[in-house]
Coordinates of C-alpha atoms in Angstrom, one line a residue:
M597 CA -9.5 61.4 6.0
K598 CA -13.2 62.3 4.6
K599 CA -15.7 62.6 7.0
N600 CA -18.2 59.7 6.4
V601 CA -14.9 57.5 6.0
K602 CA -13.9 58.5 9.8
L603 CA -17.8 58.0 11.2
L604 CA -17.7 54.4 9.3
I605 CA -14.5 53.6 11.0
I606 CA -15.4 54.6 14.5
I607 CA -19.0 52.6 13.7
A608 CA -16.9 49.6 13.1
A609 CA -15.4 49.6 16.2
A610 CA -18.7 49.8 18.5
A611 CA -19.7 46.9 16.9
V612 CA -16.8 45.6 17.7
V613 CA -16.9 46.0 21.2
L614 CA -20.4 45.3 21.8
V615 CA -20.2 42.6 20.2
G616 CA -17.0 41.0 22.8
V617 CA -19.0 42.7 25.7
M618 CA -22.4 40.2 24.6
L619 CA -19.9 37.1 24.1
L620 CA -18.1 37.8 27.5
L621 CA -21.5 38.3 29.2
I622 CA -22.7 34.4 28.2
F623 CA -19.6 32.9 29.1
L624 CA -18.7 34.2 32.1
P625 CA -20.4 32.4 35.3
K626 CA -23.2 34.5 37.0
S627 CA -22.9 35.5 40.1
G628 CA -22.3 32.3 42.7
D629 CA -22.6 30.2 39.9
N630 CA -19.2 27.6 39.7
A631 CA -20.3 24.9 37.4
D632 CA -17.9 23.3 34.9
P633 CA -18.5 24.3 31.1
M634 CA -18.5 20.8 30.5
D635 CA -21.3 20.3 32.6
G636 CA -23.4 20.5 29.6
I637 CA -22.1 17.2 28.1
D638 CA -23.3 14.2 28.7
P639 CA -20.7 11.7 30.1
G640 CA -22.7 8.3 29.9
I641 CA -24.4 6.5 32.0
D642 CA -22.1 5.0 35.4
M643 CA -21.0 1.4 34.0
S644 CA -18.1 -0.8 34.0
T645 CA -17.1 -3.5 32.1
S646 CA -15.3 -7.2 33.1
V647 CA -14.3 -10.4 32.8
D648 CA -15.2 -13.3 34.6
G649 CA -14.1 -16.5 35.3
N650 CA -15.4 -17.9 32.3
G651 CA -13.7 -15.6 30.4
M652 CA -17.4 -14.4 29.6
H653 CA -17.6 -10.4 28.9
Q654 CA -20.1 -8.8 31.6
A655 CA -21.2 -5.1 32.0
T656 CA -22.9 -3.6 35.4
I657 CA -24.8 -0.5 35.6
K658 CA -23.4 1.2 38.8
T659 CA -26.7 2.3 40.7
N660 CA -27.3 4.3 44.0
D661 CA -28.3 3.4 47.3
K662 CA -32.0 3.7 46.3
G663 CA -31.0 1.2 43.4
E664 CA -31.6 3.6 40.8
I665 CA -30.0 5.0 37.6
E666 CA -29.0 8.7 38.2
N667 CA -27.9 9.2 34.4
N668 CA -29.9 6.7 32.3
S669 CA -27.9 6.9 28.7
Y670 CA -25.2 5.5 26.8
G671 CA -22.4 3.3 27.2
T672 CA -20.2 0.5 25.9
L673 CA -20.5 -2.9 26.6
I674 CA -17.8 -4.1 24.1
D675 CA -15.4 -2.7 21.8
Y676 CA -13.3 -5.4 19.8
V677 CA -12.3 -4.7 15.8
P678 CA -13.4 -7.8 13.9
A679 CA -9.6 -9.1 13.1
K680 CA -9.9 -9.8 16.9
I681 CA -12.7 -12.3 16.1
S682 CA -12.0 -16.0 16.2
T683 CA -15.2 -18.0 16.1
I684 CA -19.5 -16.8 15.8
N685 CA -22.1 -18.7 16.8
V686 CA -25.7 -18.0 16.0
E687 CA -29.0 -19.6 16.7
N688 CA -31.9 -17.8 15.1
T689 CA -35.1 -18.7 14.4
S690 CA -34.0 -20.1 11.0
G691 CA -31.3 -22.1 12.1
T692 CA -27.4 -22.3 13.5
L693 CA -24.6 -21.5 12.0
D694 CA -21.2 -21.0 12.5
I695 CA -18.4 -18.5 11.5
K696 CA -14.1 -19.1 11.6
S697 CA -12.7 -16.2 11.4
E698 CA -8.9 -15.8 10.4
T699 CA -7.0 -12.3 9.8
P700 CA -4.0 -13.1 8.4
V701 CA -0.4 -11.4 8.7
D702 CA 2.0 -11.1 6.0
D703 CA 6.0 -11.3 6.6
N704 CA 6.0 -7.9 7.2
G705 CA 3.7 -8.1 10.2
K706 CA 0.9 -6.5 8.6
T707 CA -2.7 -7.9 8.7
E708 CA -4.5 -8.7 5.4
K709 CA -8.0 -8.6 4.6
T710 CA -9.9 -11.1 6.9
I711 CA -11.1 -14.7 5.6
Y712 CA -14.7 -16.2 7.1
T713 CA -15.4 -19.7 7.0
L714 CA -18.6 -21.5 7.5
V715 CA -18.4 -24.5 9.4
G716 CA -19.2 -27.5 7.5
F717 CA -19.8 -25.6 4.4
E718 CA -16.1 -24.8 3.7
D719 CA -15.8 -25.5 -0.1
F720 CA -18.9 -23.0 -0.2
D721 CA -18.5 -19.9 -1.6
L722 CA -20.0 -17.0 0.7
Q723 CA -22.4 -13.8 -0.3
T724 CA -20.0 -10.8 -0.2
G725 CA -20.6 -8.7 3.3
Y726 CA -22.6 -11.0 4.9
S727 CA -19.8 -12.3 7.0
D728 CA -18.2 -8.8 7.1
A729 CA -21.8 -7.6 8.4
I730 CA -22.1 -10.5 11.4
A731 CA -18.2 -9.5 12.6
N732 CA -18.6 -6.0 12.5
D733 CA -22.2 -6.7 14.6
A734 CA -20.0 -9.0 16.8
A735 CA -17.3 -7.4 17.5
A736 CA -18.7 -4.1 18.9
L737 CA -22.0 -3.0 20.7
D738 CA -23.2 0.6 22.2
F739 CA -26.3 1.0 23.9
S740 CA -28.9 4.5 24.2
K741 CA -30.2 3.3 27.3
V742 CA -30.7 0.5 29.9
I743 CA -34.9 -0.8 29.8
S744 CA -34.4 -3.1 32.8
L745 CA -31.9 -3.6 35.5
D746 CA -33.5 -7.1 36.7
G747 CA -35.5 -8.4 33.4
A748 CA -38.6 -7.9 34.4
K749 CA -39.2 -6.7 31.6
S750 CA -37.9 -9.6 29.7
S751 CA -41.3 -11.0 28.1
E752 CA -42.7 -7.3 27.4
C753 CA -39.3 -7.0 25.6
G754 CA -39.2 -10.4 23.3
F755 CA -37.3 -12.5 25.2
D756 CA -39.2 -15.3 25.7
N757 CA -38.8 -16.2 22.1
P758 CA -35.4 -14.2 21.2
K759 CA -34.9 -13.4 17.5
A760 CA -30.9 -15.0 18.0
T761 CA -28.8 -16.3 20.7
V762 CA -24.9 -14.8 19.6
L763 CA -22.0 -16.6 21.0
V764 CA -18.3 -14.8 20.3
T765 CA -15.4 -15.9 21.3
Y766 CA -12.0 -13.6 20.7
T767 CA -8.7 -13.7 19.6
D768 CA -7.6 -13.6 23.4
N769 CA -9.7 -16.3 24.5
T770 CA -12.5 -14.4 25.8
K771 CA -15.9 -14.6 24.9
A772 CA -19.4 -12.3 24.4
K773 CA -22.7 -13.4 24.9
F774 CA -25.3 -11.3 22.9
I775 CA -29.6 -12.2 22.9
V776 CA -31.8 -10.1 21.1
G777 CA -35.2 -9.4 21.8
G778 CA -38.1 -8.0 19.9
D779 CA -38.0 -4.3 18.5
A780 CA -38.7 -1.4 20.3
P781 CA -41.8 0.5 19.9
S782 CA -41.8 3.5 17.1
S783 CA -38.7 1.9 15.6
A784 CA -36.8 3.1 18.5
G785 CA -34.1 0.4 18.4
T786 CA -34.1 -3.0 19.2
Y787 CA -33.7 -4.7 23.0
V788 CA -30.9 -6.5 23.8
K789 CA -28.4 -8.7 26.9
F790 CA -25.2 -8.8 27.3
G791 CA -23.3 -11.6 29.0
T792 CA -24.9 -13.6 31.9
S793 CA -26.7 -10.6 33.1
D794 CA -30.6 -9.9 33.2
T795 CA -30.2 -6.5 32.2
I796 CA -31.9 -5.4 28.9
Y797 CA -30.6 -2.5 27.2
L798 CA -31.7 -0.8 23.6
V799 CA -29.6 -0.7 20.9
A800 CA -29.9 0.6 17.2
S801 CA -31.4 -2.1 15.4
D802 CA -29.4 -1.8 12.8
A803 CA -26.2 -3.1 15.2
V804 CA -27.6 -6.6 14.9
D805 CA -29.9 -6.6 12.3
S806 CA -27.4 -9.4 11.0
F807 CA -27.7 -11.6 13.8
S808 CA -30.9 -12.5 12.0
Y809 CA -29.2 -13.9 8.7
S810 CA -30.3 -17.6 8.2
L811 CA -27.9 -20.1 7.1
T812 CA -29.0 -19.9 3.7
D813 CA -28.7 -15.9 3.3
M814 CA -24.4 -17.0 4.1
F815 CA -24.4 -18.7 0.2
S816 CA -23.4 -16.3 -2.6
K817 CA -26.6 -16.1 -5.0
A818 CA -24.1 -16.8 -7.8
I819 CA -25.2 -19.9 -9.5
N820 CA -22.2 -20.0 -12.1
D821 CA -19.8 -17.4 -13.6
A822 CA -20.0 -15.2 -17.1
A823 CA -18.2 -16.3 -20.2
S824 CA -14.3 -15.1 -19.6
D825 CA -14.4 -13.7 -23.1
T826 CA -16.5 -13.5 -26.5
D827 CA -14.6 -16.8 -28.1
N828 CA -16.2 -18.8 -24.7
S829 CA -19.4 -17.2 -24.7
Q830 CA -20.7 -19.1 -27.9
F831 CA -22.5 -22.3 -27.7
S832 CA -21.5 -25.5 -29.3
K833 CA -24.6 -27.5 -28.5
I834 CA -27.5 -26.5 -26.1
T835 CA -30.1 -29.5 -25.2
L836 CA -33.2 -29.3 -23.7
S837 CA -35.2 -32.0 -21.9
G838 CA -37.2 -32.9 -19.3
K839 CA -40.6 -33.3 -18.3
N840 CA -41.6 -30.3 -20.2
F841 CA -39.7 -32.0 -23.4
P842 CA -41.0 -35.3 -24.1
Q843 CA -38.7 -35.2 -26.9
A844 CA -35.1 -33.4 -26.6
V845 CA -34.7 -30.7 -28.1
V846 CA -31.3 -29.7 -29.4
L847 CA -30.0 -26.4 -30.5
E848 CA -26.5 -25.5 -32.5
P849 CA -25.0 -22.7 -34.0
N850 CA -26.4 -22.5 -38.1
N851 CA -23.2 -22.3 -40.1
D852 CA -24.3 -23.3 -43.0
G853 CA -24.4 -19.8 -44.7
K854 CA -27.8 -20.6 -46.4
N855 CA -30.6 -19.5 -44.0
S856 CA -30.5 -15.9 -41.9
A857 CA -31.5 -18.0 -38.8
A858 CA -28.4 -18.2 -36.6
T859 CA -29.4 -20.7 -34.5
V860 CA -30.6 -24.6 -36.2
I861 CA -32.7 -26.8 -34.6
T862 CA -31.3 -30.6 -35.1
S863 CA -33.9 -32.6 -32.6
P864 CA -36.0 -34.1 -32.6
N865 CA -36.7 -32.5 -36.1
K866 CA -34.5 -30.7 -38.3
A867 CA -36.0 -26.9 -38.2
Y868 CA -34.0 -23.3 -38.2
A869 CA -35.0 -21.8 -35.1
S870 CA -36.2 -18.3 -34.0
E871 CA -34.3 -15.7 -33.4
D872 CA -35.7 -14.3 -30.5
A873 CA -36.6 -17.7 -28.5
S874 CA -33.3 -19.2 -29.1
S875 CA -31.1 -16.0 -28.3
K876 CA -33.4 -15.9 -25.4
V877 CA -32.7 -19.4 -23.9
S878 CA -28.8 -19.1 -25.3
G879 CA -28.6 -15.4 -23.3
A880 CA -29.8 -17.1 -19.9
I881 CA -27.6 -19.8 -19.0
R882 CA -24.3 -18.4 -17.6
G883 CA -24.2 -15.4 -15.0
L884 CA -26.9 -16.5 -13.8
Y885 CA -27.6 -14.5 -10.2
A886 CA -30.1 -16.4 -8.1
K887 CA -33.1 -14.0 -6.2
S888 CA -32.5 -16.5 -3.3
V889 CA -30.8 -19.2 -1.8
K890 CA -33.3 -21.6 -0.8
M891 CA -31.9 -24.7 0.4
V892 CA -28.1 -26.6 1.3
K893 CA -27.5 -29.5 0.9
P894 CA -30.9 -30.7 -0.2
S895 CA -32.0 -35.0 1.1
D896 CA -33.8 -36.9 -1.6
A897 CA -37.4 -36.4 0.0
Q898 CA -36.3 -32.5 -0.3
L899 CA -35.3 -32.6 -3.8
K900 CA -38.7 -34.3 -5.0
E901 CA -40.4 -31.6 -2.9
L902 CA -38.8 -29.2 -4.6
G903 CA -39.4 -30.5 -7.9
L904 CA -36.0 -31.4 -8.7
A905 CA -35.9 -35.0 -8.2
D906 CA -37.9 -35.5 -11.4
P907 CA -36.7 -32.1 -13.3
Y908 CA -39.5 -30.5 -15.3
V909 CA -36.1 -28.8 -17.4
T910 CA -32.9 -30.1 -17.5
L911 CA -30.2 -28.2 -19.5
E912 CA -26.9 -29.0 -20.7
A913 CA -24.9 -26.1 -23.0
V914 CA -21.3 -26.8 -24.4
Y915 CA -19.0 -24.1 -24.5
P916 CA -15.1 -23.9 -25.4
D917 CA -14.5 -24.0 -21.6
T918 CA -16.9 -25.6 -19.9
T919 CA -20.1 -27.5 -20.2
I920 CA -23.1 -26.0 -18.0
N921 CA -25.9 -28.9 -16.2
L922 CA -28.4 -27.3 -14.7
I923 CA -32.1 -28.4 -13.3
A924 CA -35.3 -26.3 -13.0
S925 CA -38.5 -27.0 -11.0
Q926 CA -41.4 -25.9 -13.0
P927 CA -42.5 -22.5 -12.2
D928 CA -44.8 -21.7 -8.8
G929 CA -47.9 -19.8 -8.4
S930 CA -46.0 -16.8 -7.9
G931 CA -43.8 -17.2 -11.1
N932 CA -40.8 -19.2 -9.3
V933 CA -38.5 -21.7 -10.2
N934 CA -36.0 -23.6 -7.9
I935 CA -33.2 -24.5 -9.9
M936 CA -29.3 -25.9 -8.8
E937 CA -26.3 -26.7 -10.8
K938 CA -27.2 -31.2 -12.0
G939 CA -25.2 -33.3 -8.9
G940 CA -25.0 -29.7 -7.2
K941 CA -25.1 -28.9 -3.4
V942 CA -27.4 -25.6 -3.4
V943 CA -30.8 -24.8 -4.7
Y944 CA -31.6 -21.5 -5.8
S945 CA -34.4 -19.6 -6.3
M946 CA -34.9 -17.5 -9.5
A947 CA -38.2 -15.8 -10.8
S948 CA -39.0 -17.8 -14.3
A949 CA -39.1 -14.5 -16.2
N950 CA -34.8 -14.6 -16.1
L951 CA -35.0 -18.6 -16.9
P952 CA -37.1 -18.2 -20.5
W953 CA -36.0 -21.7 -21.6
V954 CA -37.8 -23.5 -18.5
D955 CA -41.3 -22.5 -20.2
M956 CA -39.9 -23.0 -24.0
S957 CA -40.9 -25.6 -26.1
Y958 CA -40.2 -27.1 -30.1
E959 CA -43.2 -25.2 -31.0
K960 CA -42.1 -21.4 -29.8
L961 CA -37.9 -22.5 -30.8
S962 CA -39.2 -23.2 -34.4
S963 CA -38.2 -20.1 -36.9
E964 CA -41.8 -18.6 -37.2
Y965 CA -40.8 -18.2 -41.2
V966 CA -41.6 -21.5 -43.3
L967 CA -37.9 -21.0 -44.5
H968 CA -36.0 -18.0 -44.4
P969 CA -33.1 -18.6 -47.8
L970 CA -30.5 -16.2 -47.9
M971 CA -30.9 -15.2 -51.7
T972 CA -26.8 -14.5 -51.9
A973 CA -27.0 -18.4 -51.2
V974 CA -29.6 -19.2 -54.1
S975 CA -28.1 -20.5 -57.4
T976 CA -31.5 -21.0 -58.7
L977 CA -35.4 -20.4 -57.7
T978 CA -37.9 -22.8 -59.6
V979 CA -42.0 -22.2 -58.7
N980 CA -44.9 -24.0 -59.6
N981 CA -48.1 -22.0 -59.1
G982 CA -50.1 -25.4 -59.7
S983 CA -50.4 -24.6 -63.4
D984 CA -46.7 -23.6 -64.7
T985 CA -43.6 -23.8 -63.8
Y986 CA -41.1 -20.9 -63.7
T987 CA -37.2 -20.9 -63.4
F988 CA -35.0 -18.0 -62.1
D989 CA -31.0 -18.0 -62.2
I990 CA -29.8 -15.7 -59.8
G991 CA -25.8 -14.6 -59.8
T992 CA -24.5 -12.3 -57.2
K993 CA -21.0 -10.4 -58.1
E994 CA -19.3 -8.7 -55.5
T995 CA -17.3 -5.9 -55.9
A996 CA -14.1 -4.8 -53.9
T997 CA -13.8 -0.7 -54.3
T998 CA -10.7 1.3 -52.4
N999 CA -11.5 5.5 -51.9
E1000 CA -8.9 7.9 -52.0
D1001 CA -8.2 7.6 -48.2
G1002 CA -7.3 4.0 -48.6
E1003 CA -10.7 2.7 -47.5
E1004 CA -11.9 -0.2 -48.7
S1005 CA -15.9 -1.3 -49.0
T1006 CA -17.8 -4.3 -51.6
T1007 CA -20.1 -4.0 -53.3
T1008 CA -23.2 -6.7 -53.7
T1009 CA -24.5 -6.6 -57.4
T1010 CA -27.5 -9.6 -57.9
S1011 CA -28.6 -10.3 -61.6
V1012 CA -31.5 -12.6 -62.7
M1013 CA -32.0 -14.4 -65.4
Y1014 CA -35.8 -16.0 -66.8
G1015 CA -34.9 -17.8 -69.5
D1016 CA -32.5 -15.6 -71.5
S1017 CA -34.7 -12.2 -70.2
E1018 CA -33.1 -10.1 -67.2
I1019 CA -35.4 -9.4 -64.6
N1020 CA -34.9 -6.2 -62.9
S1021 CA -33.3 -7.7 -59.4
S1022 CA -35.4 -4.9 -57.3
Y1023 CA -38.6 -6.5 -58.7
F1024 CA -37.1 -9.8 -58.1
S1025 CA -36.1 -8.6 -54.2
T1026 CA -39.6 -8.2 -53.5
F1027 CA -41.2 -11.2 -54.7
F1028 CA -38.0 -13.1 -53.1
Q1029 CA -38.6 -11.2 -49.7
N1030 CA -42.5 -12.2 -49.9
L1031 CA -42.1 -15.5 -50.5
T1032 CA -39.4 -16.1 -47.7
L1033 CA -41.2 -14.2 -45.4
L1034 CA -44.3 -16.4 -45.0
K1035 CA -45.0 -16.8 -41.5
K1036 CA -46.3 -19.6 -40.0
S1037 CA -49.4 -19.6 -37.5
D1038 CA -48.8 -22.7 -35.8
T1039 CA -46.1 -25.8 -36.2
S1040 CA -48.5 -28.1 -36.7
S1041 CA -47.3 -31.3 -38.0
D1042 CA -50.5 -32.8 -39.3
K1043 CA -49.9 -34.8 -42.8
P1044 CA -50.7 -33.0 -46.2
S1045 CA -53.4 -34.6 -48.8
G1046 CA -53.9 -33.7 -52.6
K1047 CA -51.5 -31.9 -54.6
A1048 CA -49.3 -28.8 -53.8
V1049 CA -50.9 -25.7 -54.7
F1050 CA -47.3 -24.2 -55.2
T1051 CA -43.8 -25.0 -54.9
A1052 CA -40.7 -23.5 -54.6
E1053 CA -37.5 -25.4 -54.5
Y1054 CA -33.9 -23.5 -54.0
K1055 CA -31.0 -24.4 -55.7
Y1056 CA -27.9 -23.4 -53.4
T1057 CA -24.5 -22.0 -54.6
D1058 CA -23.4 -25.5 -53.1
G1059 CA -25.3 -27.4 -55.0
S1060 CA -27.7 -28.4 -52.0
T1061 CA -31.6 -27.5 -52.3
D1062 CA -34.8 -27.2 -50.1
T1063 CA -38.1 -28.1 -51.3
V1064 CA -41.1 -25.7 -50.0
K1065 CA -45.0 -27.0 -51.1
F1066 CA -48.2 -25.1 -50.0
Y1067 CA -51.0 -27.4 -49.7
D1068 CA -54.6 -26.6 -49.2
A1069 CA -55.9 -27.2 -45.6
G1070 CA -59.3 -26.3 -45.7
G1071 CA -60.9 -22.7 -44.4
N1072 CA -58.5 -20.4 -44.5
K1073 CA -55.0 -22.0 -44.0
Y1074 CA -52.4 -24.0 -46.4
L1075 CA -50.5 -26.4 -44.5
A1076 CA -46.8 -26.2 -45.6
E1077 CA -44.3 -28.8 -45.9
V1078 CA -40.4 -28.3 -46.1
N1079 CA -38.5 -31.7 -48.1
G1080 CA -41.1 -33.5 -47.1
I1081 CA -41.8 -32.6 -43.3
S1082 CA -44.9 -30.6 -42.1
V1083 CA -43.6 -27.3 -40.6
G1084 CA -47.2 -25.6 -39.8
H1085 CA -50.6 -23.7 -41.1
L1086 CA -50.3 -20.6 -42.7
Y1087 CA -53.0 -18.4 -43.8
K1088 CA -53.9 -18.6 -47.5
T1089 CA -54.5 -14.3 -48.2
N1090 CA -50.4 -13.5 -49.2
P1091 CA -49.3 -17.7 -50.6
S1092 CA -52.6 -16.7 -53.0
K1093 CA -51.0 -13.1 -53.8
L1094 CA -48.1 -15.4 -54.8
I1095 CA -49.5 -16.9 -57.5
E1096 CA -50.0 -14.2 -59.2
Q1097 CA -46.6 -12.4 -58.4
V1098 CA -44.7 -14.8 -59.6
K1099 CA -46.3 -14.4 -63.7
T1100 CA -45.8 -10.6 -63.2
V1101 CA -41.9 -11.0 -61.6
A1102 CA -41.6 -13.3 -64.9
N1103 CA -42.9 -10.7 -67.7
N1104 CA -40.4 -8.2 -65.6
K1105 CA -42.8 -5.9 -64.1
E1106 CA -43.0 -4.4 -60.3
V1107 CA -45.2 -6.5 -57.7
S1108 CA -46.0 -5.2 -54.1
D1109 CA -44.4 -5.9 -50.9
F1110 CA -46.2 -7.2 -48.6
A1111 CA -45.0 -6.1 -45.7
I1112 CA -46.4 -2.5 -47.2

């Protein structure tokens, strides 16, 4: 073996021996020291627990001859599992609630999931996890130290006005009582009394925080369910009424195939609906989840106080699988709305931003366009620019093709005729787009006067027609009318351009796009 290898082995062996000697010196008792190595571990406070003649769990802290606690440390007041709880009564600053607990056992003797019910509210859905949290805290409680044996610091520790008093009954017919005081400084914990004793314990705050839940905290915040599938998500009718709607507004799906709008307003006036506004309404009806539960089983007087006796908005939405009826209050200064199912027993609070239909109106729901028909649905467009009439016949042909991979595609070809002359379809499409994308500046129902300065009549492939007219409204605005009904004003700039553009496109010349 090489000399340097032998040297390395000798050094390694010496290091092992040295470490062993050091460990022996550390762990061997010093001269004259007979201490148990376990003496360095805190055994906890010297105490005992019992059940008195009334079946109440009690804890006794042992003291020395001077009445002092020799090792004021941790301990356990009670140690059950939630499945062993029968009932829980909680009285706190928000009111009183009683919980019944039942843990079923299957045919094989195996315990199933514990079922909690709120006494007096058995038919109500509870908020997931809240009953479990209370049961967990009521089943077992540890403390970190004793603050006072005789309750001399009760006022200082918040027991003059305790946060909660909890009485728990277990399945063995014993009981436990917890009184929750104030919080210790520097987030050190919370003060608690146990049983009938005045002894004050310091416990972890999260070990008793569920005892402060209010009655309304216990109820599910789910106002209604989302649609189970796509088929049931499409409404057939939405009606908005109430103080915010002097005249009820009715929305229905647009199935006429003539207009780009997906939704049509059928009352108080028939009009196409704004895509943005109508989708906001329909998207905030099913699957609603509240910020909080505000009240349960409200009286008539309370409904009036909450703004729900005479609702600001009443909504009825009809779906294939259900009809949803909701009522809502006017938003408060913070933008919150009280909402409940019509005839229901739970009042919820939601941000009005999540319920856009509350602040909606007929004007907001109306389409921003004067009229936006689909060119593929129009067979003839007749335009009068105040002096001349121009008629364009529109033909649309769909051609299906299959590529070498067997994939099918459809090509739509549009032809436009002005008399005997064929018009470049691209030129006409730009003109048609300029005409049908004219936006209103308001939804005024003013009556027109004088003669129309511009008229557009759309004849559809199904034989029906729509007629749009523009009247001079003074200043820089026209008043638009669709089928004899005023729909609002619009600025003159673009409509005035159309008076000239119709001449240009009839001469088969290109026109500029208003959007550019």
